[in-house]
């Protein structure tokens, strides 16, 4: 059995290529044949690694042209999603839609059957099609895990009783039993298999071919976390032609550490736990693993790199052995020097973290270094990409760009929204989208947008009322509105309920009408992918839904899809932890080192509890932390490493990653220089955002000419003049008015107008002989009728007014004997000077022999008596003055 490992600080793929060429890992030595390499087969964990190994062979051979071994990926890499799907493997999009349909139908049956048995039985009756699709995603992930780890669904019955859980999980398992029996029938009826099953069959077929191999069989860089892959590795290891090269294996760990990993509670989260499991499956011990060093003289940094590796091993020891840290520090020697290649960047927030990373990458590029950001944090990766645009630095992001965030993705989502449920922001977003030409000249389209925007500023409109209102604009907006109506007609003409193929066909037609293809030989990658999504949905299993559900369902369906371009060797790289495993760079930046991000928070999903997963025979979520730890350690041994985290994310404090805490705790005072190097990067990033000081402008003191000054002031203007004179100047002299918000919802002002109208009309009409209660109810209904665009405001305000109606009626009955006449909404005007008059409208005046009572209705905060006396709230005194003068 030939077992090797490459030290974590040595370049893995160049070492493998060099040692294969010199015969070290070629059983029996390399034949004297220029085509001998073609007989070798090498298995690597990702497709990116297969490409990098090909380059490593070319570099190691020293020839521009070389015969390469057969290099295969053990599993589908992240960037394989764009490949043509193998025959018989169900398309992920079809799987999500078909399983969502099963969830909708079966969930309703389960809820109905269990309604009498257990509280909460409606849990698996999705509230919308989008919810059903999201449940389908989580269930697909669970079934993929079960398939990959080769558990048996036959063990599901009785699982809750074996784990002593509540009735909630009984409902879940009953649903899972139905879903896992119906899903295999669906696959069988359509002659399909899942991707997980296809991967397992591929690994089993490769293992079956091992005895027939005539050349070297090498499996390298895999941790063997998947049972089928582990069996393939075992078959290769036992073969006469087989070689296994382990990634990041700790040959220096003492036997006590290996023993503790088997029993320690934190064992599965240790970087070497997977290696221990793999060696156990191979029937080997750590002493059976031989070192595989790079070809050529030892690197000058070998001693320094080994001391850093020792420090990293010690920092991440199992918790039960951290009592040896003192001895570890002595063994490392000068700890500060050993960690001299590491930088700790602790930013205030994610924005500052991204800016610091961008500065670090810019510095590395200036030095001619190969630099890569390694992170599972997609939001951080996008922030860094945007920050690097400051210097026009191209980025090769292995995770690609979410289809939903691409130009065509945003446009398609806007189209679904405006046609079926959208508001003002979505409509304007559609009209202003750069791809939305509607087949019109660009100048005509731009000229039509301002009058359209004016319509959307103000109270929001009901979706069905939007197009009729836009058609009344006319003028320059008419061609664009007509084109929009024609383009959206395929979606507008759909019945209230349809299925996914019907929605997808109509949606695609609308997209083509709004953003016609320009006749390019090859459409952009995002456009081609969106077309394939529409075509796939049009051909997949029908999922019925209401029209209002389609925008949310469409968002959910394209949520996990990404668009990737071809690899760009000239760009800086952003890699996921798995993809970075076998890559070698001069400077690795490990970003997003917070708990819940890297490592990701353990989450078993909604279908099984931790106890159920353990009893069922699938790995607990903590096992993924061990795999993440292994990838972290591999990336942290590059020549230069920068570790970054943000102290706050989305406004909330964060907790540093356990690896960050372990490293800084082990380093102690030696961590100060690491932090200082991080502070320098943050200072550089902050300096880029620092603006030169600008002296504040002087306080405005406008003195408009008399001719420009207002000749009348309302009572409201006087109150504003007391508190904010400049506001009166801006409004009455400069004629400036704030723009209304887009699609305004009814607010406090609208509520006040409704209440004023109801009370004014009630006082004016209460002597008509109509029953007061019926009169008040009728007036409330008529007052809120214009708010049909906001049914929630209609319901709440009507209910509140009707609730206080008895008190208002009783109060008015009480005052009836004291009041001779009541007048409402009284307009008033009086001259203050020869050139200025005061105007106003009094809510109500009650006249009696004793005089006049001036009543003002307040639906907000009532002014205090002191504010009225000091004239900060002059409304009532001014109204009294107007009444006294007979105005």
XYZ file of C-alpha atoms in Angstrom, residues 368-713:
346
model
C 3.919 40.481 -8.784
C 2.519 37.918 -6.346
C -0.213 35.409 -7.054
C -2.996 36.337 -4.678
C -6.352 34.739 -3.913
C -9.215 35.461 -1.545
C -10.538 32.248 0.006
C -13.940 32.560 1.624
C -17.359 30.910 1.766
C -18.893 34.355 2.448
C -20.518 35.323 -0.854
C -21.546 38.815 0.271
C -17.933 39.552 1.250
C -16.698 38.244 -2.102
C -19.048 40.597 -3.946
C -17.960 43.548 -1.792
C -14.299 42.839 -2.563
C -15.057 42.530 -6.279
C -16.683 45.969 -6.248
C -13.825 47.449 -4.193
C -11.228 46.189 -6.709
C -13.014 48.013 -9.522
C -11.458 51.193 -8.118
C -8.208 50.052 -9.762
C -9.829 48.255 -12.739
C -8.622 44.907 -11.395
C -10.349 41.923 -12.992
C -11.597 39.187 -10.645
C -12.012 35.495 -11.410
C -14.695 34.458 -8.926
C -15.022 30.675 -8.882
C -18.558 30.908 -7.475
C -19.709 33.076 -10.392
C -22.538 35.595 -10.208
C -26.065 34.742 -9.047
C -28.356 34.577 -12.073
C -30.939 36.613 -10.155
C -28.417 39.491 -9.819
C -27.351 39.602 -13.486
C -28.922 42.228 -15.783
C -31.244 39.730 -17.442
C -32.057 38.160 -14.063
C -33.078 41.503 -12.560
C -35.117 42.340 -15.670
C -36.921 38.983 -15.642
C -37.831 39.367 -11.974
C -39.126 42.899 -12.594
C -41.274 41.680 -15.492
C -42.882 38.966 -13.374
C -43.516 41.444 -10.592
C -45.074 44.282 -12.621
C -47.289 41.947 -14.624
C -48.749 40.152 -11.621
C -48.236 42.068 -8.393
C -45.746 44.918 -8.715
C -45.803 48.438 -7.331
C -44.346 51.797 -8.328
C -40.701 50.919 -7.670
C -40.902 47.761 -9.798
C -42.635 49.569 -12.682
C -40.081 52.377 -12.744
C -37.266 49.844 -12.379
C -38.593 48.082 -15.474
C -38.931 51.261 -17.557
C -35.438 52.435 -16.556
C -33.667 49.075 -16.927
C -30.857 49.375 -19.526
C -31.954 46.181 -21.321
C -35.635 47.178 -21.504
C -35.774 48.867 -24.896
C -39.381 47.749 -25.664
C -38.302 47.935 -29.303
C -38.250 51.765 -29.141
C -35.589 54.328 -29.889
C -33.546 55.068 -26.773
C -34.261 58.820 -26.919
C -38.026 58.215 -27.123
C -37.910 55.817 -24.206
C -35.965 58.279 -22.039
C -38.330 61.143 -22.881
C -41.327 59.085 -21.757
C -39.991 58.239 -18.292
C -40.425 61.638 -16.460
C -44.224 61.891 -16.965
C -44.560 58.210 -16.071
C -42.562 58.775 -12.892
C -44.839 61.668 -11.926
C -47.809 59.283 -11.982
C -46.097 56.862 -9.617
C -45.163 59.576 -7.126
C -48.011 59.769 -4.667
C -50.533 57.230 -3.382
C -49.881 53.731 -4.588
C -52.150 52.172 -7.154
C -53.708 48.746 -7.147
C -51.891 46.441 -9.630
C -54.926 46.171 -11.915
C -55.300 49.972 -11.987
C -51.724 50.760 -13.032
C -51.874 50.298 -16.796
C -55.224 52.130 -17.215
C -53.768 55.065 -15.272
C -50.587 55.077 -17.387
C -52.608 55.044 -20.609
C -54.283 58.312 -19.576
C -50.940 60.150 -19.600
C -50.726 60.354 -23.391
C -48.140 62.585 -25.072
C -44.535 61.406 -25.172
C -45.359 58.536 -22.790
C -47.963 56.970 -25.083
C -45.604 54.854 -27.288
C -43.759 53.417 -24.271
C -46.954 52.616 -22.363
C -48.480 50.963 -25.434
C -45.314 48.917 -26.003
C -45.284 47.867 -22.356
C -48.886 46.717 -22.488
C -48.256 44.702 -25.661
C -45.079 43.151 -24.216
C -46.720 42.178 -20.941
C -49.863 40.853 -22.598
C -48.747 37.172 -22.544
C -48.600 37.350 -18.738
C -51.581 39.663 -18.301
C -53.794 37.353 -20.366
C -53.141 34.298 -18.180
C -55.983 32.926 -16.034
C -55.890 33.511 -12.283
C -54.413 30.036 -11.808
C -51.946 28.288 -14.137
C -48.924 25.974 -13.952
C -45.173 26.478 -14.273
C -44.901 25.579 -18.010
C -47.653 28.088 -18.828
C -46.076 30.831 -16.726
C -42.594 30.115 -18.104
C -43.703 30.336 -21.768
C -45.579 33.590 -21.205
C -42.734 35.004 -19.134
C -40.152 34.237 -21.823
C -42.338 35.862 -24.477
C -42.580 39.013 -22.344
C -38.815 39.101 -21.807
C -38.153 38.774 -25.552
C -40.624 41.584 -26.303
C -39.185 43.949 -23.692
C -35.507 43.127 -24.300
C -35.216 41.874 -27.906
C -32.000 40.096 -28.848
C -29.728 42.441 -30.779
C -28.663 39.909 -33.375
C -25.349 39.056 -31.721
C -23.694 35.855 -32.917
C -23.708 34.545 -29.356
C -25.897 35.989 -26.576
C -24.307 36.852 -23.208
C -23.879 33.925 -20.832
C -26.531 35.198 -18.448
C -29.038 35.611 -21.282
C -28.320 32.128 -22.603
C -28.725 30.657 -19.124
C -32.012 32.487 -18.524
C -33.358 31.192 -21.835
C -32.434 27.653 -20.810
C -34.219 28.180 -17.468
C -37.413 29.244 -19.238
C -37.130 26.315 -21.670
C -36.485 23.894 -18.814
C -39.473 25.156 -16.829
C -41.671 24.950 -19.914
C -40.805 21.276 -20.301
C -40.788 20.184 -16.659
C -43.441 18.778 -14.327
C -46.415 21.193 -13.990
C -46.683 22.917 -10.622
C -50.056 24.700 -10.292
C -50.109 28.099 -8.603
C -51.996 31.367 -8.467
C -50.765 34.182 -10.654
C -49.824 36.309 -7.644
C -47.469 33.484 -6.536
C -45.437 33.374 -9.757
C -43.022 36.264 -8.943
C -42.057 34.688 -5.605
C -41.875 31.189 -7.089
C -39.713 32.443 -9.960
C -37.340 34.105 -7.465
C -37.112 30.859 -5.505
C -36.485 28.780 -8.641
C -33.575 30.873 -9.907
C -32.249 31.619 -6.413
C -29.539 28.953 -6.407
C -28.421 29.325 -10.032
C -25.148 31.043 -10.869
C -23.501 32.230 -14.084
C -19.816 31.473 -14.509
C -17.448 32.679 -17.172
C -14.326 30.901 -18.434
C -11.328 30.907 -16.056
C -9.269 34.100 -16.315
C -5.634 33.404 -15.482
C -4.757 37.125 -15.614
C -7.252 38.068 -12.893
C -6.993 37.797 -9.148
C -8.905 34.835 -7.774
C -11.752 34.427 -5.327
C -12.096 30.777 -4.352
C -14.341 28.709 -2.152
C -12.582 26.657 0.563
C -12.960 23.382 -1.369
C -11.649 24.850 -4.610
C -8.664 26.382 -2.831
C -7.650 23.071 -1.265
C -4.927 22.070 -3.749
C -4.093 25.511 -5.133
C -0.773 27.256 -4.480
C -0.511 31.050 -4.291
C 1.991 33.518 -2.879
C -0.582 35.327 -0.761
C -3.797 33.746 0.518
C -6.425 35.946 2.167
C -8.860 33.973 4.295
C -11.922 36.188 4.705
C -15.093 36.048 6.769
C -13.600 34.248 9.786
C -16.624 34.542 12.048
C -18.660 31.802 13.675
C -21.669 31.046 11.520
C -19.806 32.103 8.363
C -16.541 30.135 8.409
C -17.218 27.642 9.841
C -20.869 27.769 8.874
C -23.380 27.343 11.685
C -24.446 23.695 12.070
C -27.902 23.306 10.582
C -29.531 19.977 9.965
C -32.509 21.540 8.183
C -36.210 21.329 9.026
C -36.666 17.618 8.405
C -34.551 15.877 11.054
C -33.255 16.726 14.500
C -29.668 16.000 15.536
C -30.744 12.902 17.455
C -32.674 11.620 14.449
C -29.722 12.181 12.119
C -27.414 10.287 14.451
C -29.855 7.383 14.847
C -30.555 7.349 11.115
C -26.884 6.981 10.242
C -25.999 10.242 8.521
C -23.301 12.663 9.596
C -24.151 15.385 12.063
C -23.708 18.972 10.863
C -20.576 19.254 13.058
C -18.806 16.856 10.695
C -18.878 19.626 8.094
C -16.977 21.824 10.544
C -14.150 19.274 10.493
C -14.032 19.411 6.702
C -14.030 23.217 6.865
C -11.219 23.108 9.422
C -9.166 20.911 7.102
C -9.608 23.369 4.239
C -8.804 26.308 6.531
C -5.539 24.708 7.632
C -4.564 23.925 4.042
C -5.132 27.533 2.964
C -3.402 28.948 6.057
C -0.039 27.413 5.077
C 0.571 29.472 1.947
C 3.704 31.630 1.821
C 1.857 34.703 3.106
C -1.537 34.569 4.790
C -3.959 37.298 5.814
C -6.819 36.301 8.103
C -9.757 38.724 8.205
C -12.971 39.165 10.139
C -15.521 41.893 10.873
C -16.466 42.768 14.433
C -19.999 43.670 13.349
C -22.159 42.340 10.532
C -25.556 43.735 9.536
C -25.305 46.023 12.548
C -24.914 43.149 15.033
C -21.765 42.078 16.938
C -20.093 38.908 15.703
C -18.079 36.121 17.327
C -14.638 35.377 15.925
C -14.146 31.989 14.299
C -12.941 29.255 16.650
C -9.750 28.972 14.574
C -9.068 32.693 14.935
C -9.590 32.459 18.705
C -7.374 29.377 19.003
C -4.538 30.946 16.994
C -4.575 34.239 18.905
C -4.835 32.448 22.268
C -1.852 30.227 21.434
C 0.169 33.146 20.066
C -0.457 35.357 23.115
C 1.735 38.464 22.968
C 3.207 37.274 19.665
C -0.135 38.120 18.043
C 0.480 41.877 18.474
C 2.658 42.213 15.308
C 0.057 40.221 13.369
C -2.636 42.674 14.409
C -0.365 45.646 13.686
C 0.025 44.478 10.090
C -3.744 44.268 9.867
C -4.151 47.774 11.306
C -1.852 49.086 8.581
C -4.120 47.645 5.876
C -7.203 49.102 7.551
C -5.522 52.513 7.792
C -4.685 52.406 4.087
C -8.255 51.417 3.239
C -9.693 54.167 5.435
C -7.381 56.760 3.884
C -8.914 56.022 0.483
C -12.297 57.057 1.867
C -11.084 60.153 3.717
C -12.334 63.355 2.100
C -10.581 66.696 2.403
C -12.089 68.974 5.009
C -14.755 71.300 3.686
C -15.698 74.391 5.699
C -19.381 74.334 6.615
C -21.528 76.843 4.750
C -22.756 79.906 6.562
C -26.214 79.840 8.064
C -28.686 80.849 5.350
C -30.009 84.387 5.774
C -32.080 85.088 2.661
C -33.348 88.638 2.076
C -35.592 88.372 -0.974
C -36.925 91.586 -2.478
C -40.378 92.653 -1.380
C -41.794 91.775 -4.775
C -40.767 88.125 -4.295
C -42.174 87.785 -0.811
C -45.555 86.087 -0.186
C -48.557 88.381 0.117
C -50.490 85.933 2.279
C -49.546 83.491 4.998
